[in-house]
Tab-separated table of C-alpha atoms and ligand atoms in Angstrom:
chain	number	residue	atom	x	y	z
C	1	MET	CA	-14.440	18.830	-4.202
C	2	SER	CA	-15.851	15.788	-5.988
C	3	THR	CA	-19.530	14.970	-5.932
C	4	HIS	CA	-19.026	11.193	-6.292
C	5	SER	CA	-20.126	8.991	-3.491
C	6	TYR	CA	-18.098	5.823	-3.084
C	7	ASP	CA	-18.671	2.816	-0.834
C	8	ALA	CA	-14.912	2.459	-0.457
C	9	ILE	CA	-11.698	4.116	-1.576
C	10	VAL	CA	-8.691	1.819	-1.987
C	11	VAL	CA	-5.251	3.441	-1.892
C	12	GLY	CA	-2.634	1.317	-3.690
C	13	ALA	CA	-3.442	-0.830	-6.725
C	14	ARG	CA	-1.048	-3.768	-6.589
C	15	CYS	CA	-1.377	-7.228	-4.975
C	16	ALA	CA	-3.535	-6.113	-2.051
C	17	GLY	CA	-5.429	-3.124	-3.420
C	18	ALA	CA	-6.392	-4.200	-6.937
C	19	PRO	CA	-8.041	-7.491	-5.818
C	20	ILE	CA	-9.933	-5.689	-3.033
C	21	ALA	CA	-11.298	-3.203	-5.569
C	22	MET	CA	-12.093	-6.033	-7.994
C	23	LEU	CA	-13.905	-8.164	-5.415
C	24	LEU	CA	-15.861	-5.212	-4.032
C	25	ALA	CA	-16.870	-4.034	-7.483
C	26	ARG	CA	-17.964	-7.570	-8.333
C	27	ALA	CA	-20.085	-7.493	-5.172
C	28	GLY	CA	-21.797	-4.388	-6.521
C	29	ALA	CA	-19.904	-1.752	-4.532
C	30	ASN	CA	-18.951	1.637	-5.880
C	31	VAL	CA	-15.152	1.664	-5.526
C	32	LEU	CA	-12.440	4.187	-6.240
C	33	LEU	CA	-8.956	2.669	-6.703
C	34	VAL	CA	-6.020	5.081	-6.738
C	35	ASP	CA	-2.276	4.641	-7.154
C	36	LYS	CA	0.541	7.066	-7.760
C	37	ALA	CA	1.995	4.556	-10.222
C	38	THR	CA	0.711	4.075	-13.767
C	39	PHE	CA	0.393	0.505	-14.979
C	40	PRO	CA	2.163	-1.556	-16.196
C	41	SER	CA	4.610	-0.621	-13.482
C	42	ASP	CA	7.494	-2.448	-11.866
C	43	THR	CA	8.230	-2.351	-8.158
C	44	MET	CA	11.106	-3.456	-5.980
C	45	SER	CA	10.193	-7.084	-5.487
C	46	THR	CA	10.904	-10.507	-6.770
C	47	HIS	CA	7.687	-12.287	-7.491
C	48	LEU	CA	7.256	-15.931	-6.652
C	49	VAL	CA	3.569	-16.609	-6.042
C	50	HIS	CA	3.147	-19.792	-3.980
C	51	PRO	CA	0.224	-22.190	-4.651
C	52	PRO	CA	-2.285	-20.484	-2.274
C	53	GLY	CA	-1.836	-17.280	-4.271
C	54	VAL	CA	-2.245	-19.247	-7.481
C	55	ALA	CA	-5.435	-20.795	-6.054
C	56	ALA	CA	-6.726	-17.267	-5.341
C	57	LEU	CA	-6.016	-16.227	-8.939
C	58	ARG	CA	-7.963	-19.271	-10.103
C	59	ARG	CA	-10.905	-18.456	-7.771
C	60	TRP	CA	-10.937	-14.953	-9.222
C	61	GLY	CA	-10.929	-16.271	-12.805
C	62	LEU	CA	-7.491	-14.766	-13.496
C	63	LEU	CA	-5.155	-17.793	-13.588
C	64	GLU	CA	-5.781	-18.551	-17.240
C	65	ARG	CA	-4.988	-14.943	-18.105
C	66	LEU	CA	-1.708	-15.225	-16.248
C	67	GLU	CA	-0.852	-18.485	-18.007
C	68	GLN	CA	-1.588	-16.837	-21.348
C	69	THR	CA	1.160	-14.305	-20.661
C	70	GLY	CA	3.689	-17.131	-21.085
C	71	CYS	CA	4.731	-17.293	-17.450
C	72	PRO	CA	6.362	-20.702	-16.772
C	73	ALA	CA	4.885	-22.801	-13.966
C	74	VAL	CA	7.053	-23.783	-10.971
C	75	GLU	CA	6.345	-27.400	-10.046
C	76	ARG	CA	9.320	-28.326	-7.896
C	77	TYR	CA	10.937	-26.645	-4.905
C	78	SER	CA	14.472	-27.464	-3.726
C	79	PHE	CA	16.569	-26.395	-0.744
C	80	ASP	CA	20.299	-26.777	-0.970
C	81	PHE	CA	21.587	-26.748	2.612
C	82	GLY	CA	25.145	-27.659	1.586
C	83	PRO	CA	25.499	-31.196	2.932
C	84	VAL	CA	22.046	-32.188	1.630
C	85	THR	CA	19.398	-30.874	-0.746
C	86	ILE	CA	15.746	-31.319	0.171
C	87	ALA	CA	13.652	-31.329	-2.985
C	88	GLY	CA	10.062	-32.183	-3.759
C	89	THR	CA	6.644	-31.215	-4.973
C	90	PRO	CA	4.307	-29.166	-2.811
C	91	ARG	CA	1.015	-30.675	-1.722
C	92	PRO	CA	-1.905	-29.072	-3.480
C	93	ILE	CA	-4.067	-26.514	-1.750
C	94	ASP	CA	-7.513	-25.657	-3.141
C	95	GLY	CA	-6.521	-27.643	-6.222
C	96	ALA	CA	-3.286	-25.688	-6.831
C	97	ALA	CA	0.162	-27.269	-6.426
C	98	ARG	CA	2.073	-25.046	-8.824
C	99	ALA	CA	3.692	-21.704	-8.189
C	100	TYR	CA	4.352	-18.983	-10.768
C	101	CYS	CA	6.922	-16.229	-10.832
C	102	PRO	CA	5.320	-13.470	-12.925
C	103	ARG	CA	7.007	-10.123	-13.460
C	104	ARG	CA	5.230	-7.480	-11.409
C	105	THR	CA	4.794	-5.432	-14.577
C	106	VAL	CA	2.580	-8.283	-15.805
C	107	LEU	CA	0.880	-9.481	-12.599
C	108	ASP	CA	0.002	-6.057	-11.202
C	109	ALA	CA	-1.296	-4.786	-14.560
C	110	LEU	CA	-3.451	-7.898	-14.865
C	111	LEU	CA	-4.919	-7.312	-11.396
C	112	VAL	CA	-5.589	-3.631	-12.110
C	113	ALA	CA	-7.287	-4.493	-15.415
C	114	ALA	CA	-9.493	-7.025	-13.616
C	115	ALA	CA	-10.541	-4.381	-11.075
C	116	VAL	CA	-11.472	-1.959	-13.846
C	117	GLU	CA	-13.282	-4.688	-15.764
C	118	ALA	CA	-15.321	-5.411	-12.624
C	119	GLY	CA	-16.391	-1.768	-12.505
C	120	ALA	CA	-13.943	-0.093	-10.111
C	121	GLU	CA	-12.989	3.466	-10.998
C	122	LEU	CA	-9.221	3.661	-11.419
C	123	ARG	CA	-7.117	6.772	-11.046
C	124	GLU	CA	-3.508	6.077	-11.933
C	125	GLY	CA	-0.774	8.616	-11.373
C	126	PHE	CA	-2.813	9.856	-8.416
C	127	THR	CA	-0.933	10.556	-5.171
C	128	VAL	CA	-2.763	10.591	-1.865
C	129	GLU	CA	-1.429	13.496	0.167
C	130	GLU	CA	-3.566	13.026	3.218
C	131	VAL	CA	-6.431	11.145	4.759
C	132	VAL	CA	-9.479	13.235	5.600
C	133	ALA	CA	-11.195	12.687	8.955
C	134	ASP	CA	-14.167	14.036	10.827
C	135	GLY	CA	-14.420	13.653	14.597
C	136	GLY	CA	-11.824	10.856	14.687
C	137	ARG	CA	-13.422	8.882	11.841
C	138	VAL	CA	-11.736	8.675	8.437
C	139	THR	CA	-14.074	9.986	5.765
C	140	GLY	CA	-11.953	10.172	2.631
C	141	ILE	CA	-8.701	11.169	0.976
C	142	ARG	CA	-7.152	14.259	-0.477
C	143	GLY	CA	-4.759	13.875	-3.365
C	144	HIS	CA	-3.747	14.985	-6.805
C	145	ALA	CA	-3.250	13.623	-10.282
C	146	ARG	CA	0.138	14.234	-11.883
C	147	HIS	CA	0.278	17.999	-12.586
C	148	GLY	CA	-3.266	18.298	-11.182
C	149	SER	CA	-4.582	20.285	-8.240
C	150	SER	CA	-5.765	18.684	-5.015
C	151	VAL	CA	-9.141	16.974	-4.933
C	152	THR	CA	-10.994	15.410	-2.018
C	153	GLU	CA	-12.980	12.198	-2.307
C	154	HIS	CA	-15.244	10.738	0.362
C	155	ALA	CA	-16.213	7.211	1.347
C	156	PRO	CA	-17.285	5.492	4.575
C	157	LEU	CA	-14.164	3.295	4.277
C	158	VAL	CA	-10.617	4.060	3.128
C	159	VAL	CA	-8.452	0.966	2.616
C	160	GLY	CA	-4.715	1.508	2.887
C	161	ALA	CA	-3.205	-1.026	0.490
C	162	ASP	CA	-0.348	1.364	-0.083
C	163	GLY	CA	2.594	-0.729	1.050
C	164	ARG	CA	5.274	-0.407	3.666
C	165	HIS	CA	5.419	3.405	3.570
C	166	SER	CA	1.653	3.745	3.645
C	167	ALA	CA	0.197	7.246	3.709
C	168	VAL	CA	-2.919	5.814	5.377
C	169	VAL	CA	-0.785	4.330	8.170
C	170	LYS	CA	0.939	7.672	8.718
C	171	ALA	CA	-2.465	9.303	9.134
C	172	VAL	CA	-4.279	6.746	11.295
C	173	ARG	CA	-1.234	5.604	13.361
C	174	PRO	CA	-2.334	2.034	14.028
C	175	GLY	CA	-0.917	-0.006	16.867
C	176	GLN	CA	2.153	-2.003	15.824
C	177	TYR	CA	3.102	-5.299	17.486
C	178	ASP	CA	5.522	-8.225	17.413
C	179	GLU	CA	8.141	-6.201	15.572
C	180	ARG	CA	11.389	-7.686	14.288
C	181	PRO	CA	14.463	-5.811	13.171
C	182	SER	CA	15.642	-5.883	9.606
C	183	ARG	CA	18.098	-8.794	9.450
C	184	THR	CA	19.116	-9.052	5.811
C	185	ALA	CA	20.301	-6.967	2.899
C	186	MET	CA	18.474	-8.462	-0.073
C	187	TYR	CA	19.135	-7.970	-3.774
C	188	TYR	CA	18.005	-9.448	-7.063
C	189	ALA	CA	18.706	-9.347	-10.785
C	190	TYR	CA	17.615	-11.119	-13.980
C	191	TRP	CA	19.656	-13.499	-16.156
C	192	SER	CA	19.098	-15.011	-19.594
C	193	GLU	CA	20.300	-18.504	-20.464
C	194	LEU	CA	20.056	-19.563	-16.834
C	195	PRO	CA	18.189	-22.885	-16.629
C	196	VAL	CA	16.699	-23.741	-13.244
C	197	ASP	CA	14.461	-26.576	-12.093
C	198	GLY	CA	11.454	-24.978	-10.411
C	199	PHE	CA	12.221	-22.824	-7.380
C	200	GLU	CA	15.814	-23.498	-6.354
C	201	THR	CA	16.985	-22.068	-3.055
C	202	GLY	CA	20.234	-22.413	-1.173
C	203	ILE	CA	21.549	-21.422	2.210
C	204	ARG	CA	25.062	-21.555	3.633
C	205	GLY	CA	24.521	-20.800	7.288
C	206	GLU	CA	28.191	-21.015	8.193
C	207	ARG	CA	28.866	-18.204	5.662
C	208	HIS	CA	25.557	-16.380	6.266
C	209	ARG	CA	24.531	-16.462	2.640
C	210	GLY	CA	21.219	-17.333	0.974
C	211	TRP	CA	19.901	-17.288	-2.593
C	212	ALA	CA	17.051	-18.471	-4.800
C	213	ALA	CA	16.244	-18.746	-8.493
C	214	ALA	CA	13.087	-19.175	-10.578
C	215	ARG	CA	12.134	-18.706	-14.206
C	216	THR	CA	9.926	-15.773	-15.127
C	217	HIS	CA	8.649	-14.091	-18.303
C	218	ASP	CA	10.691	-13.474	-21.453
C	219	GLY	CA	13.084	-16.394	-20.975
C	220	LEU	CA	14.605	-14.733	-17.913
C	221	THR	CA	15.474	-16.183	-14.514
C	222	VAL	CA	15.210	-14.000	-11.414
C	223	MET	CA	17.678	-14.548	-8.579
C	224	PRO	CA	17.151	-12.969	-5.174
C	225	PHE	CA	20.023	-13.289	-2.686
C	226	GLY	CA	21.126	-11.825	0.576
C	227	TRP	CA	23.592	-11.446	3.379
C	228	PRO	CA	23.331	-10.155	6.953
C	229	ILE	CA	22.426	-6.521	7.412
C	230	GLU	CA	25.702	-6.052	9.305
C	231	GLU	CA	27.478	-6.468	5.934
C	232	PHE	CA	25.234	-4.022	4.069
C	233	HIS	CA	27.610	-1.033	4.142
C	234	ALA	CA	30.784	-3.028	3.601
C	235	ASN	CA	29.386	-4.925	0.577
C	236	ARG	CA	27.212	-2.345	-1.141
C	237	HIS	CA	29.928	-0.991	-3.445
C	238	ASP	CA	30.650	-4.400	-4.953
C	239	ILE	CA	27.391	-6.316	-5.058
C	240	GLU	CA	28.502	-8.332	-8.075
C	241	GLY	CA	31.799	-9.393	-6.483
C	242	HIS	CA	30.055	-10.547	-3.327
C	243	PHE	CA	27.332	-12.251	-5.351
C	244	LEU	CA	29.877	-14.163	-7.438
C	245	ALA	CA	31.777	-15.171	-4.302
C	246	MET	CA	28.450	-16.489	-2.998
C	247	MET	CA	27.947	-18.438	-6.209
C	248	ASP	CA	31.283	-20.194	-5.532
C	249	LEU	CA	29.395	-21.832	-2.628
C	250	ALA	CA	26.401	-22.772	-4.789
C	251	GLY	CA	27.805	-25.838	-6.584
C	252	ASP	CA	26.121	-26.618	-9.870
C	253	LEU	CA	23.875	-23.525	-9.733
C	254	GLY	CA	26.988	-21.355	-9.410
C	255	GLU	CA	28.364	-22.883	-12.613
C	256	ARG	CA	25.084	-22.253	-14.426
C	257	VAL	CA	25.116	-18.619	-13.271
C	258	ARG	CA	28.670	-18.102	-14.542
C	259	ALA	CA	27.622	-19.445	-17.946
C	260	ALA	CA	24.530	-17.177	-18.060
C	261	THR	CA	24.169	-13.486	-18.973
C	262	ARG	CA	22.989	-10.911	-16.462
C	263	GLU	CA	20.347	-8.746	-18.135
C	264	SER	CA	19.580	-6.205	-15.404
C	265	ARG	CA	21.286	-4.235	-12.694
C	266	PHE	CA	21.177	-5.434	-9.098
C	267	VAL	CA	18.294	-3.949	-7.114
C	268	GLY	CA	17.915	-4.301	-3.376
C	269	THR	CA	17.264	-2.986	0.082
C	270	SER	CA	18.275	-3.492	3.671
C	271	GLU	CA	15.004	-2.113	4.992
C	272	LEU	CA	13.085	-5.319	5.675
C	273	PRO	CA	11.642	-5.178	9.186
C	274	GLY	CA	8.902	-7.425	10.525
C	275	TYR	CA	5.694	-5.976	12.000
C	276	PHE	CA	2.004	-6.526	12.497
C	277	ARG	CA	-0.313	-3.520	12.546
C	278	THR	CA	-3.866	-3.331	13.848
C	279	PRO	CA	-5.558	-3.424	10.450
C	280	TYR	CA	-8.749	-1.493	11.048
C	281	GLY	CA	-10.304	1.404	12.893
C	282	PRO	CA	-13.075	3.994	12.422
C	283	GLY	CA	-13.459	4.433	8.668
C	284	TRP	CA	-10.225	2.711	7.681
C	285	ALA	CA	-8.638	-0.680	7.056
C	286	LEU	CA	-5.165	-1.864	6.044
C	287	ALA	CA	-4.217	-4.731	3.731
C	288	GLY	CA	-0.996	-6.255	2.410
C	289	ASP	CA	2.360	-4.793	3.446
C	290	ALA	CA	0.654	-1.764	4.971
C	291	GLY	CA	-0.757	-4.041	7.685
C	292	TYR	CA	1.748	-6.870	8.014
C	293	HIS	CA	5.334	-7.182	6.816
C	294	LYS	CA	8.081	-9.752	7.029
C	295	ASN	CA	11.444	-10.412	5.424
C	296	PRO	CA	10.860	-11.539	1.806
C	297	ILE	CA	13.168	-14.553	2.215
C	298	THR	CA	10.167	-16.915	2.287
C	299	ALA	CA	8.409	-15.034	-0.554
C	300	MET	CA	5.057	-14.782	1.211
C	301	GLY	CA	4.094	-11.145	0.496
C	302	ILE	CA	1.915	-11.673	-2.565
C	303	ASN	CA	0.142	-14.670	-1.002
C	304	ASP	CA	-0.502	-12.617	2.111
C	305	ALA	CA	-1.781	-9.651	0.138
C	306	PHE	CA	-4.216	-11.909	-1.743
C	307	ARG	CA	-5.506	-13.465	1.508
C	308	ASP	CA	-5.976	-9.997	3.026
C	309	ALA	CA	-7.804	-8.855	-0.100
C	310	GLU	CA	-10.362	-11.642	0.151
C	311	LEU	CA	-10.890	-11.121	3.883
C	312	VAL	CA	-11.205	-7.334	3.696
C	313	ALA	CA	-13.433	-7.419	0.612
C	314	GLY	CA	-15.565	-10.125	2.248
C	315	ALA	CA	-15.985	-8.030	5.398
C	316	VAL	CA	-16.951	-4.926	3.431
C	317	ALA	CA	-19.319	-6.808	1.110
C	318	ASP	CA	-21.004	-8.410	4.131
C	319	ALA	CA	-21.448	-4.998	5.747
C	320	LEU	CA	-22.887	-3.513	2.554
C	321	SER	CA	-25.392	-6.347	2.254
C	322	GLY	CA	-26.283	-6.120	5.939
C	323	THR	CA	-25.062	-9.658	6.658
C	324	ARG	CA	-22.476	-8.686	9.289
C	325	PRO	CA	-21.364	-5.402	10.878
C	326	LEU	CA	-18.121	-4.135	9.323
C	327	ASP	CA	-16.200	-4.136	12.601
C	328	ASP	CA	-17.068	-7.814	13.182
C	329	GLY	CA	-15.818	-8.744	9.731
C	330	LEU	CA	-12.618	-6.747	10.120
C	331	ARG	CA	-12.021	-8.185	13.599
C	332	ASP	CA	-12.243	-11.668	12.055
C	333	TYR	CA	-9.836	-10.544	9.341
C	334	GLN	CA	-7.220	-9.531	11.921
C	335	ARG	CA	-7.673	-12.755	13.889
C	336	ILE	CA	-7.457	-15.028	10.848
C	337	ARG	CA	-4.473	-13.134	9.424
C	338	ASP	CA	-2.540	-13.224	12.681
C	339	GLU	CA	-3.300	-16.879	13.454
C	340	GLU	CA	-2.516	-18.026	9.952
C	341	VAL	CA	0.793	-16.225	9.485
C	342	ARG	CA	2.291	-16.527	12.979
C	343	PRO	CA	4.203	-19.814	12.461
C	344	ILE	CA	5.627	-18.774	9.090
C	345	TYR	CA	6.459	-15.329	10.523
C	346	GLU	CA	8.681	-17.029	13.103
C	347	LEU	CA	10.232	-19.334	10.499
C	348	THR	CA	10.831	-16.388	8.164
C	349	ASP	CA	12.554	-14.433	10.915
C	350	ALA	CA	14.736	-17.476	11.695
C	351	PHE	CA	15.692	-17.958	8.012
C	352	ALA	CA	16.375	-14.231	7.652
C	353	ARG	CA	19.211	-14.568	10.174
C	354	LEU	CA	21.039	-16.732	7.591
C	355	ASP	CA	22.542	-18.710	10.445
C	356	PRO	CA	23.198	-22.456	10.396
C	357	PRO	CA	20.013	-24.330	11.343
C	358	PRO	CA	19.952	-25.342	15.041
C	359	PRO	CA	21.369	-28.871	15.677
C	360	GLU	CA	17.936	-30.503	16.048
C	361	MET	CA	16.847	-28.995	12.726
C	362	GLN	CA	20.048	-30.223	11.093
C	363	ARG	CA	19.300	-33.747	12.354
C	364	LEU	CA	15.746	-33.501	11.017
C	365	ILE	CA	16.923	-32.232	7.622
C	366	GLY	CA	19.409	-35.126	7.474
C	367	ALA	CA	16.636	-37.594	8.332
C	368	MET	CA	14.304	-36.141	5.682
C	369	HIS	CA	16.865	-36.425	2.938
C	370	GLY	CA	15.863	-39.312	0.677
C	371	ASN	CA	12.428	-39.695	2.323
C	372	GLN	CA	10.319	-38.283	-0.512
C	373	GLU	CA	7.153	-37.961	1.557
C	374	ALA	CA	9.009	-35.967	4.218
C	375	MET	CA	10.768	-33.842	1.593
C	376	ASP	CA	7.434	-33.076	-0.087
C	377	ALA	CA	6.077	-32.036	3.316
C	378	PHE	CA	9.128	-29.804	3.901
C	379	VAL	CA	8.720	-27.999	0.572
C	380	SER	CA	4.974	-27.743	1.213
C	381	VAL	CA	5.710	-25.602	4.276
C	382	GLN	CA	7.816	-23.291	2.126
C	383	ALA	CA	5.102	-23.303	-0.549
C	384	SER	CA	2.579	-22.394	2.141
C	385	THR	CA	0.375	-25.407	1.433
C	386	LEU	CA	1.140	-27.149	4.755
C	387	PRO	CA	1.115	-25.300	8.102
C	388	ALA	CA	4.590	-25.435	9.693
C	389	PRO	CA	3.239	-26.800	13.028
C	390	GLU	CA	2.008	-29.920	11.207
C	391	LEU	CA	5.453	-30.732	9.843
C	392	PHE	CA	7.269	-29.864	13.060
C	393	SER	CA	4.841	-31.546	15.485
C	394	PRO	CA	6.699	-33.831	17.926
C	395	ASP	CA	4.866	-36.922	16.591
C	396	ASN	CA	5.703	-36.155	12.991
C	397	VAL	CA	9.345	-35.350	13.749
C	398	ALA	CA	9.644	-38.620	15.749
C	399	ARG	CA	8.163	-40.540	12.818
C	400	ILE	CA	10.588	-39.013	10.313
C	401	MET	CA	13.540	-39.765	12.622
C	402	ARG	CA	12.307	-43.323	13.157
C	403	GLU	CA	11.898	-43.950	9.440
C	404	ALA	CA	15.455	-42.717	8.899
C	405	GLY	CA	16.713	-44.996	11.676
C	406	ALA	CA	17.925	-41.834	13.414
C	407	ASP	CA	15.844	-42.085	16.575
C	408	GLY	CA	18.382	-43.930	18.687
H	501	FAD	C1	13.447	-7.483	-2.419
H	501	FAD	C2	12.050	-8.029	-2.277
H	501	FAD	C3	11.731	-9.256	-2.801
H	501	FAD	C4	10.432	-9.772	-2.657
H	501	FAD	N1	10.132	-10.989	-3.199
H	501	FAD	C5	8.876	-11.503	-3.086
H	501	FAD	C6	8.521	-12.753	-3.689
H	501	FAD	O1	9.331	-13.425	-4.366
H	501	FAD	N2	7.243	-13.211	-3.504
H	501	FAD	C7	6.328	-12.505	-2.774
H	501	FAD	O2	5.214	-12.999	-2.601
H	501	FAD	N3	6.627	-11.315	-2.213
H	501	FAD	C8	7.872	-10.794	-2.361
H	501	FAD	N4	8.170	-9.576	-1.812
H	501	FAD	C9	7.115	-8.882	-1.040
H	501	FAD	C10	6.085	-8.221	-1.968
H	501	FAD	O3	6.752	-7.373	-2.866
H	501	FAD	C11	5.093	-7.422	-1.135
H	501	FAD	O4	4.664	-8.176	-0.027
H	501	FAD	C12	3.890	-7.027	-1.980
H	501	FAD	O5	4.281	-6.206	-3.046
H	501	FAD	C13	2.884	-6.279	-1.118
H	501	FAD	O6	1.840	-5.820	-1.941
H	501	FAD	P1	0.984	-4.562	-1.497
H	501	FAD	O7	-0.081	-4.439	-2.546
H	501	FAD	O8	0.616	-4.674	-0.082
H	501	FAD	O9	1.970	-3.299	-1.553
H	501	FAD	P2	2.900	-2.723	-2.731
H	501	FAD	O10	3.247	-3.773	-3.736
H	501	FAD	O11	4.018	-2.024	-2.034
H	501	FAD	O12	1.963	-1.654	-3.446
H	501	FAD	C14	1.610	-0.458	-2.819
H	501	FAD	C15	1.105	0.522	-3.876
H	501	FAD	O13	0.643	1.689	-3.189
H	501	FAD	C16	0.985	2.813	-3.950
H	501	FAD	N5	1.062	3.983	-3.056
H	501	FAD	C17	1.878	4.122	-1.970
H	501	FAD	N6	1.666	5.331	-1.410
H	501	FAD	C18	0.716	5.955	-2.162
H	501	FAD	C19	0.117	7.229	-2.103
H	501	FAD	N7	0.417	8.131	-1.124
H	501	FAD	N8	-0.792	7.571	-3.036
H	501	FAD	C20	-1.118	6.681	-4.031
H	501	FAD	N9	-0.563	5.454	-4.130
H	501	FAD	C21	0.343	5.107	-3.213
H	501	FAD	C22	2.333	2.483	-4.558
H	501	FAD	O14	2.576	3.260	-5.728
H	501	FAD	C23	2.188	0.985	-4.857
H	501	FAD	O15	1.792	0.757	-6.175
H	501	FAD	C24	9.449	-9.030	-1.960
H	501	FAD	C25	9.776	-7.780	-1.440
H	501	FAD	C26	11.058	-7.270	-1.598
H	501	FAD	C27	11.367	-5.926	-1.028
């Protein structure tokens, strides 16, 4: 049994957990951050960070550090729908209009280092076996270091930032709502000598195929791609063959891929359900994928984890300083999270079907093509710098159609 007394224990030290520990430690809290991984550590994920996530890194004083790692900036987004490509520059949000696509080995290690620098105690290679509770209230964790025996640590709050298969979730069994089935099998790999212009995405709804590409560290380009979950078993023994057949649909990008060199194996999963979970209860809170998950086709996970981190850390810091009761802060966190992500959750689920866009959307896409202001607005929704309801409001859609002479 440990004699330490922590204000909070954070389980999981990646995009959600490390910033929570960092922000709490900066606010003067005594924080224990644990992860079964040791950093730098990769994880199954591509890694586009949209401008709101970049703005968070800047607020936290970490953007310059990321830029110093040699990660190329992504300034342009494009969507190849087949008949037309919608391309543009996202609107800025909080002064950030660029995205970055840092390897998780780099980004997560940078976040962990910032948490430690702020004063959080880090235990890497530490697996949480169970959550400890007393009279229905979570009071700590029990876990072990690699080759170590079990230890118990106590805190008035345990934050589960431990991802989709969260041990904290298994213990506290939060309510789960607005679930969506897994719709896509998604893979990715890295190529050298594959030039791309910003974040290039493509969808061929009639063939149920989707892909994306962005430059990352070390001169590599990461390409995620997917097909419907119904094809998962049939295609899994020849990922490369199916990928190359997909690239036959991808025009110029397909040619660039054939001229490039694949530098990694294909990695992927078909387990990509959508869910919201009640993110707090007596003595516990959830952040990142542990509390809310969606298909990665819109690449929102890191952004979402960063937003959760600020909201959870803000709620805890307020409670510690006596500004606001913890439950009030965490209730606000759930409300803000749910309100903010709902429209993009729906859009993500629609994209994840990899179906042709509905006829009215096809007409709108056709009308946007060539209208740079409208195309910038479209990519801003994908970049998460413009709320989807603003772009798709009846007035705005009517205006775009009118400007294209397509309203008759
Ligand atoms: C194929 C794919 C592609 C993706 N592409 C993108 C993208 O381009 N952009 C984007 O923004 N998002 C993307 N995502 C989503 C993104 O990866 C997640 O949303 C993000 O990693 C969530 O961060 P997190 O900190 O909540 O959880 P995680 O990154 O899952 O981290 C959880 C941590 O908890 C630790 N942990 C778990 N259990 C325990 C335990 N019992 N004891 C101790 N530690 C534990 C794990 O070791 C891990 O380090 C993608 C996901 C997938 C699957």
